[in-house]
XYZ file of C-alpha atoms in Angstrom:
529
model
C -20.373 9.359 -18.893
C -17.141 7.527 -19.301
C -15.475 8.916 -21.955
C -12.058 7.592 -21.890
C -9.987 10.322 -22.172
C -6.452 11.347 -20.495
C -7.391 14.147 -17.735
C -4.689 16.371 -17.452
C -4.999 19.446 -14.757
C -8.729 19.400 -15.443
C -8.784 19.115 -18.882
C -10.013 16.077 -20.855
C -7.470 15.314 -23.428
C -8.987 12.970 -25.787
C -6.118 10.676 -27.830
C -6.455 7.222 -30.221
C -2.933 5.958 -29.102
C -2.502 2.198 -28.687
C -6.063 1.783 -27.508
C -7.524 -0.656 -25.014
C -10.609 -1.536 -23.257
C -11.293 -3.153 -19.601
C -12.579 -6.414 -19.661
C -15.224 -8.245 -17.391
C -12.940 -10.788 -15.406
C -16.600 -12.706 -14.705
C -17.784 -13.024 -18.210
C -14.944 -11.920 -20.472
C -17.201 -9.021 -21.959
C -15.175 -5.859 -23.136
C -16.294 -2.986 -21.449
C -16.801 0.538 -23.201
C -15.249 3.064 -23.834
C -11.703 2.282 -25.627
C -9.036 3.767 -23.377
C -5.267 4.517 -25.018
C -1.944 5.069 -23.669
C -0.700 8.339 -22.597
C 1.919 9.505 -24.464
C 5.055 11.347 -23.502
C 3.819 14.724 -24.528
C 0.824 13.770 -22.350
C 2.769 13.201 -19.143
C 5.028 16.338 -19.462
C 2.279 18.485 -19.590
C 0.483 16.863 -16.310
C 4.119 17.320 -14.506
C 4.496 21.033 -15.820
C 1.118 21.653 -14.733
C 1.635 20.149 -11.626
C 4.869 21.737 -10.854
C 2.832 25.103 -11.659
C 0.564 24.390 -8.918
C 2.750 23.459 -6.019
C 3.474 26.798 -4.611
C -0.879 27.051 -4.620
C -1.707 24.040 -2.789
C 1.155 23.892 -0.206
C 0.562 27.844 -0.087
C -3.020 27.008 1.007
C -3.624 26.615 4.470
C -4.184 23.370 6.279
C -7.599 24.261 6.779
C -8.527 24.774 3.201
C -6.346 21.264 2.193
C -8.492 19.372 5.362
C -11.677 20.833 3.496
C -10.527 19.662 0.004
C -10.276 16.184 1.738
C -13.788 16.093 3.280
C -15.207 17.516 0.069
C -13.494 14.730 -1.823
C -14.949 11.992 0.402
C -18.529 13.389 -0.069
C -17.975 13.695 -3.653
C -16.709 10.065 -3.504
C -19.953 8.639 -1.852
C -21.978 11.096 -4.764
C -20.915 8.958 -7.349
C -23.754 6.347 -6.014
C -24.085 2.788 -7.500
C -22.218 3.937 -10.745
C -18.806 3.638 -9.369
C -19.573 0.113 -7.257
C -21.132 -1.109 -10.645
C -18.238 0.024 -12.959
C -15.754 -1.448 -10.275
C -17.746 -4.624 -10.072
C -18.204 -5.070 -13.734
C -14.244 -4.440 -13.979
C -12.101 -6.178 -11.216
C -15.269 -8.993 -10.851
C -15.100 -7.844 -6.653
C -18.463 -8.324 -4.648
C -20.761 -5.358 -4.279
C -20.372 -5.666 -0.689
C -16.328 -5.923 -0.407
C -16.693 -2.413 -2.660
C -18.931 -1.048 -0.702
C -16.824 -1.621 2.179
C -13.717 -0.245 0.423
C -15.746 2.700 -0.596
C -16.307 3.644 3.486
C -12.447 2.977 3.665
C -11.720 5.700 1.042
C -13.908 8.146 2.459
C -12.482 7.377 5.988
C -9.034 7.878 4.956
C -9.932 11.358 3.281
C -11.349 12.445 6.672
C -8.627 11.033 8.730
C -6.209 12.947 6.798
C -8.105 15.806 7.186
C -7.920 15.828 11.138
C -4.666 15.252 10.458
C -3.726 18.410 9.238
C -6.547 20.225 11.445
C -4.230 19.186 14.673
C -1.213 19.985 12.896
C 1.632 18.351 14.757
C 2.340 15.406 11.961
C 4.594 18.464 10.674
C 7.121 18.316 13.546
C 7.661 21.281 14.208
C 11.017 22.179 16.230
C 12.048 25.155 18.015
C 15.243 26.074 19.734
C 14.996 30.031 20.371
C 18.227 32.229 20.186
C 20.506 32.751 23.252
C 22.488 35.689 22.386
C 24.247 35.787 25.995
C 25.624 32.669 25.933
C 29.327 32.034 26.659
C 31.674 31.580 24.937
C 29.443 31.967 21.842
C 25.900 33.302 21.194
C 23.300 30.486 20.151
C 21.194 31.336 16.915
C 17.662 31.259 16.686
C 16.991 27.841 14.934
C 14.057 26.284 14.005
C 12.715 23.228 11.734
C 9.813 21.806 10.186
C 8.489 19.351 7.219
C 7.695 20.976 4.082
C 5.871 18.870 0.837
C 8.507 17.587 -1.507
C 6.666 18.876 -4.852
C 5.095 16.694 -7.591
C 4.435 12.914 -6.799
C 3.545 10.286 -9.226
C 0.823 7.308 -7.985
C 0.718 3.924 -9.487
C -2.592 2.748 -8.498
C -2.939 -1.238 -7.525
C -4.972 -3.576 -8.895
C -6.247 -4.870 -5.791
C -8.071 -2.216 -4.037
C -9.745 0.118 -6.655
C -10.843 2.885 -4.670
C -8.279 2.831 -1.276
C -5.008 2.057 -2.775
C -6.436 3.309 -6.076
C -6.626 6.850 -7.705
C -8.351 8.380 -4.444
C -6.196 5.926 -1.819
C -3.795 6.898 0.617
C -0.843 7.653 -1.751
C -3.021 10.359 -3.480
C -5.020 11.808 -0.577
C -1.729 12.189 2.041
C 0.040 13.691 -0.977
C -2.300 16.191 -1.357
C -2.614 16.333 2.273
C 0.975 17.216 2.119
C 0.519 19.835 -0.200
C 2.050 18.024 -3.138
C 0.056 17.970 -6.405
C -0.587 14.423 -7.761
C -0.406 12.557 -11.605
C -1.890 9.206 -11.174
C -0.927 6.514 -13.536
C -4.394 4.618 -13.746
C -4.646 1.007 -13.166
C -5.475 -0.566 -16.652
C -7.629 -3.302 -15.224
C -9.860 -0.723 -14.389
C -9.750 2.522 -16.036
C -13.300 3.448 -16.375
C -13.716 3.024 -12.263
C -10.366 5.518 -11.974
C -11.883 7.817 -14.193
C -15.269 8.059 -12.191
C -13.069 8.826 -9.695
C -10.829 11.176 -11.105
C -14.192 13.568 -11.949
C -14.696 13.313 -7.527
C -10.947 14.629 -7.263
C -11.498 17.307 -9.876
C -15.070 18.083 -8.423
C -13.491 18.966 -5.006
C -10.296 20.760 -6.058
C -13.164 23.169 -7.433
C -15.406 23.877 -4.350
C -12.538 24.440 -2.117
C -10.886 26.629 -4.972
C -7.889 24.733 -5.372
C -6.190 24.693 -8.658
C -7.289 22.179 -11.695
C -3.016 21.436 -12.172
C -2.832 20.336 -8.206
C -4.472 16.575 -9.916
C -4.040 14.711 -13.305
C -4.636 11.172 -14.515
C -3.100 9.484 -17.012
C -3.677 5.728 -18.771
C -1.663 2.959 -20.230
C -1.402 -0.677 -20.646
C 2.025 -0.922 -20.929
C 4.896 -0.020 -19.416
C 6.494 3.256 -21.535
C 3.983 5.598 -19.777
C 5.072 4.776 -16.178
C 8.508 4.991 -16.960
C 8.215 8.397 -18.527
C 6.402 10.062 -15.243
C 9.377 8.535 -12.922
C 11.795 9.888 -15.278
C 10.341 13.154 -15.646
C 12.652 16.143 -13.932
C 10.112 17.445 -12.421
C 8.618 14.172 -10.970
C 10.019 14.649 -6.948
C 8.818 11.206 -5.566
C 6.834 7.887 -6.646
C 4.667 5.371 -4.601
C 3.883 2.251 -6.123
C 1.770 -0.796 -4.971
C 1.954 -3.840 -7.122
C 4.473 -6.702 -7.954
C 8.007 -7.069 -7.422
C 8.953 -7.369 -10.840
C 7.906 -4.010 -11.349
C 8.498 -2.174 -8.815
C 11.898 -3.153 -8.894
C 12.178 -1.864 -12.466
C 10.647 1.503 -11.585
C 12.959 1.895 -8.404
C 15.916 1.325 -10.888
C 14.276 4.217 -12.828
C 14.373 6.195 -10.191
C 17.683 5.741 -9.095
C 19.141 6.042 -12.321
C 18.056 9.510 -12.720
C 20.629 12.163 -13.545
C 19.089 13.255 -9.486
C 17.882 10.163 -7.981
C 14.244 10.677 -6.511
C 12.809 8.581 -3.621
C 10.982 5.501 -4.875
C 8.474 4.212 -2.371
C 7.253 0.671 -3.537
C 5.261 -2.100 -1.898
C 6.059 -5.039 -3.818
C 4.422 -7.848 -2.041
C 5.435 -10.293 0.766
C 4.817 -14.555 1.554
C 3.708 -13.422 5.067
C 4.737 -16.367 7.011
C 2.790 -18.059 9.763
C 4.516 -19.455 13.040
C 2.224 -22.111 15.455
C 3.912 -22.427 18.139
C 3.142 -25.611 20.677
C 0.310 -24.077 22.946
C -1.631 -22.612 19.725
C -2.091 -26.114 17.683
C -2.878 -27.798 21.284
C -5.969 -25.809 21.583
C -8.015 -25.642 18.716
C -6.828 -27.434 15.726
C -9.772 -27.082 13.658
C -10.799 -23.276 14.149
C -7.211 -22.468 13.492
C -7.284 -24.017 10.128
C -10.692 -23.004 9.311
C -9.138 -19.137 9.935
C -6.185 -19.438 8.081
C -8.179 -20.937 5.253
C -10.467 -18.051 5.549
C -7.528 -15.620 5.226
C -5.713 -17.535 2.332
C -9.118 -17.129 0.609
C -9.954 -13.390 1.443
C -10.181 -11.506 -1.745
C -9.564 -14.675 -3.665
C -5.956 -14.243 -2.315
C -5.087 -11.085 -4.127
C -3.834 -9.570 -0.943
C 0.133 -8.799 -0.380
C -0.404 -9.914 3.381
C -1.819 -13.256 1.674
C -0.309 -15.851 4.621
C 1.747 -17.978 1.978
C 3.870 -20.377 4.324
C 2.709 -21.918 7.873
C 5.571 -23.563 10.297
C 4.560 -25.649 12.894
C 6.254 -28.534 15.077
C 5.505 -31.930 12.945
C 3.743 -34.496 14.884
C 0.233 -35.772 15.236
C -1.064 -32.044 16.325
C 0.304 -30.501 12.880
C -1.019 -33.275 10.910
C -4.398 -33.179 12.122
C -4.408 -29.358 11.393
C -3.141 -30.034 8.098
C -6.196 -32.382 7.607
C -8.430 -30.049 8.618
C -6.928 -27.219 6.643
C -7.259 -29.520 3.887
C -10.902 -30.051 4.683
C -11.832 -26.399 4.482
C -9.789 -26.003 1.483
C -11.923 -27.968 -0.315
C -15.046 -26.128 0.669
C -13.781 -23.026 -0.554
C -15.437 -22.471 -4.053
C -13.671 -20.890 -6.771
C -13.619 -17.167 -7.368
C -13.267 -14.842 -10.096
C -9.422 -13.010 -9.951
C -9.181 -9.569 -10.810
C -8.299 -9.945 -14.749
C -7.278 -13.005 -16.908
C -3.352 -12.119 -16.249
C -3.195 -12.772 -12.379
C -5.656 -16.045 -13.022
C -2.849 -17.205 -15.640
C -0.014 -16.130 -13.354
C -1.639 -18.220 -10.377
C -2.099 -21.201 -12.221
C 1.817 -21.096 -13.493
C 2.787 -20.788 -10.445
C 1.101 -23.619 -8.965
C 1.913 -25.871 -11.737
C 5.547 -25.082 -10.871
C 4.610 -26.167 -7.150
C 3.206 -29.512 -8.599
C 6.155 -30.684 -10.277
C 8.282 -30.245 -6.692
C 9.053 -33.491 -5.392
C 7.812 -33.984 -1.863
C 5.353 -31.224 -1.998
C 1.796 -32.966 -1.558
C -1.572 -31.404 -2.367
C -3.589 -31.416 1.220
C -6.757 -29.937 -0.241
C -7.940 -28.022 -2.858
C -11.350 -26.135 -4.132
C -14.254 -28.950 -4.845
C -16.004 -27.455 -7.372
C -13.968 -27.026 -10.704
C -13.036 -23.613 -11.598
C -14.426 -21.839 -14.374
C -11.182 -20.501 -16.694
C -13.597 -18.526 -19.268
C -14.678 -16.568 -15.892
C -10.915 -16.189 -14.607
C -11.910 -18.209 -11.246
C -9.067 -19.644 -9.141
C -9.419 -22.757 -6.983
C -8.069 -22.301 -3.187
C -5.040 -24.729 -3.232
C -3.739 -25.900 0.348
C -0.221 -27.945 0.276
C 1.946 -29.789 2.708
C 5.772 -30.373 3.176
C 8.933 -30.780 4.692
C 10.999 -27.606 6.121
C 14.125 -29.300 4.306
C 11.808 -29.227 0.311
C 10.604 -25.783 1.662
C 14.443 -24.710 2.186
C 15.837 -26.249 -1.065
C 13.176 -25.261 -3.735
C 13.404 -21.276 -3.938
C 10.437 -21.466 -6.045
C 7.938 -22.551 -3.010
C 9.272 -19.248 -1.209
C 8.345 -16.978 -4.027
C 4.895 -14.977 -3.235
C 2.084 -16.738 -5.536
C -0.554 -14.262 -6.049
C -3.591 -16.057 -5.360
C -5.594 -18.480 -3.258
C -2.822 -21.160 -1.795
C -0.241 -21.225 0.314
C 1.913 -23.885 2.089
C 2.132 -25.944 5.568
C 5.503 -26.593 6.503
C 6.438 -29.540 9.006
C 9.832 -28.461 11.164
C 11.690 -31.241 13.588
C 12.508 -28.645 15.764
C 11.627 -25.176 17.376
C 15.569 -24.163 16.312
C 14.939 -25.170 12.697
C 11.651 -22.629 12.652
C 13.614 -20.123 14.355
C 16.801 -20.752 11.761
C 14.147 -20.576 8.818
C 12.936 -16.919 10.119
C 16.672 -15.961 10.556
C 17.211 -16.703 6.683
C 13.874 -14.786 5.720
C 13.771 -12.189 2.772
C 11.797 -8.699 4.521
C 8.189 -9.545 4.804
C 5.344 -7.127 4.885
C 4.296 -9.268 8.157
C 4.267 -12.405 9.980
C 1.961 -14.027 12.439
C 2.505 -15.932 15.653
C 0.117 -18.495 16.634
C 0.030 -19.517 20.635
C -0.228 -18.780 24.408
C 1.243 -16.152 26.282
C 3.443 -18.597 28.004
C 4.540 -19.738 24.360
C 5.614 -15.779 23.495
C 7.621 -15.631 26.453
C 9.248 -18.944 25.734
C 10.321 -18.152 22.385
C 11.019 -15.036 22.671
C 13.968 -15.267 20.336
C 11.448 -15.641 17.601
C 9.897 -13.002 18.085
C 13.231 -10.772 17.962
C 14.552 -12.183 14.669
C 10.784 -11.546 13.399
C 11.237 -8.161 14.441
C 14.502 -7.266 11.865
C 12.758 -8.909 8.775
C 9.280 -7.549 8.970
C 6.871 -4.510 9.701
C 4.115 -6.108 11.356
C 4.000 -8.880 13.794
C 0.467 -10.404 14.414
C -0.013 -12.536 17.449
C -3.258 -14.935 17.113
C -4.379 -13.211 14.068
C -3.133 -13.296 10.097
C -2.224 -10.502 7.993
C -5.329 -9.982 6.200
C -7.340 -7.239 6.917
C -5.339 -4.005 7.098
C -7.218 -1.352 9.877
C -5.550 2.384 8.600
C -4.950 4.209 11.625
C -2.269 6.341 12.911
C -0.504 3.348 14.520
C -0.503 1.004 11.490
C 2.863 0.224 9.440
C 2.255 -1.365 5.988
C 5.996 -2.298 4.586
C 8.819 -3.895 5.539
C 12.774 -4.632 4.854
C 13.249 -5.317 1.022
C 12.132 -6.895 -1.115
C 8.500 -6.002 0.900
C 9.023 -2.503 0.141
C 11.757 -0.329 -1.239
C 12.625 1.474 2.533
C 11.385 0.222 5.383
C 11.259 3.389 7.444
C 7.961 4.441 5.343
C 4.598 3.074 5.598
C 1.617 3.469 2.635
C -1.207 2.462 4.877
C -2.038 5.443 7.923
C -1.432 8.846 8.475
C 2.342 8.282 8.915
C 2.317 7.496 4.827
C 2.647 11.638 5.093
C 5.819 11.344 6.138
C 6.970 9.878 2.452
C 5.931 13.280 1.060
C 7.591 16.139 2.837
C 11.306 16.641 4.153
C 12.541 18.398 6.752
C 13.665 22.513 6.150
C 15.681 24.168 8.669
C 15.468 28.013 9.072
C 18.018 30.323 11.115
C 18.057 33.705 12.177
C 14.497 34.511 10.539
C 11.751 37.027 11.368
C 8.885 35.748 13.194
C 6.123 36.634 10.324
C 8.790 35.599 7.301
C 8.691 31.808 8.833
C 5.738 28.933 7.818
C 2.857 29.128 10.026
C 3.928 25.939 12.152
C 7.180 27.768 13.118
C 5.928 31.097 14.256
C 5.930 31.926 17.964
C 1.751 32.431 18.347
C 1.618 28.709 17.524
C -1.699 29.292 15.687
C -2.792 26.117 15.271
C -2.258 25.071 18.691
C -0.453 21.951 17.362
C 2.550 20.311 19.925
C 5.934 21.631 18.644
C 9.032 20.673 20.412
C 10.130 23.941 22.072
C 13.853 24.425 23.491
C 14.062 20.430 24.311
C 10.060 20.142 25.429
C 7.332 19.462 23.828
C 3.925 22.040 24.232
C 1.441 23.312 22.579
C 2.228 26.859 24.159
C 3.517 29.536 21.927
C 6.923 30.390 22.171
């Protein structure tokens, strides 16, 4: 049963403050029950409980935390069709997509469990003492990564499982040993509540404190600001818009003691078509491009919003093919009415810009009552693109612009002037990559992930993945929000000098019981010290 309550350290907290309902985006049906905005008192209770549980969680063995994550994966699956059906009702996402995303969320739990068991992620480093060194003795110095404390997580609208209550942010923070307070997304609060039950069941089965996790609802901005401002919050993870992310980023920086804010805030993800690609199979490239634009109704932060190619007959044929594929793309329901209205407003602004032409859009009329959005592919010249800032802003949804560049140098100059991006894609041949290597060098300074002959949509959660980029794509380009390296957002290095062996954290003890890889006197080894 979904209650609509706040969940604070295992306790259900009913409230009647500013009630709201989830709405089915495909039918406009109001879904029961009512949910309420959490209050500052709820935020304070949740974070005090989290701080109180911090020592127990960080003191739990890596194996205990790994067992919790494995158990959480099983509890997510145990929610069965009820989870999928509620998420489908609240988001309009197809059941097949949700089933796949549930699998991704479960696999992320197992991936971090494996990371904990292997142990090398903690980056233990040991420099043993040399008491006889001249002219001064060398002390015993050891360093390891330790959890920072309570973390606040803002769930995303477009991935209710994989970047939500049990998404990467929550899972890697708990794996690191940090209690978590989740701000549930107001567009799918019932889904969030079901997943919160799974977290508490997993905590109890592995005998970890309920206070390691809380979840608060809120439709407005007030509760999010309270969570970020709270003095016990030690880090924040956010996935969403630049506007919302920047506002919270400023709150985190303005605290008496500023804290790290890890925001993933969107991108236009430019695509550069080099001469070899446009000559090989223009129609297939156009089909794959429109497929990427319409994937998930364009509601991915890696959606390819701008394509650049050399003007000429080959690019004109590509534009024509892309327009035809856009016409065949049926309108689909977006996640909620607010996103759909923003999409229509954004493309309405584009339609007023002189020199921007519509190459093709969905032939089937969109049903506005069902928050449906048509695919729209536009084309223009590079001059128009560069002289209209509105065309270089992210419009969240199934739309994209193909820009015609007079020369490769013009394309390179556009890349040089890019803001920070999550991804950039380059299409061409191996010879193209060699000939136009300066483009890759420029993109290495601008983006977090460069894709060759593919598109940014579809992220593989794995140790090598980097999902981030220079501002404004993300708040800190050094860190990823997807993959096992995301755990490094919630730990910090602590150095121990001259400590007795049995008083050190386990990863630094001489015996190396986990047999993890450590840096021992400058050389990597799994051997005891």
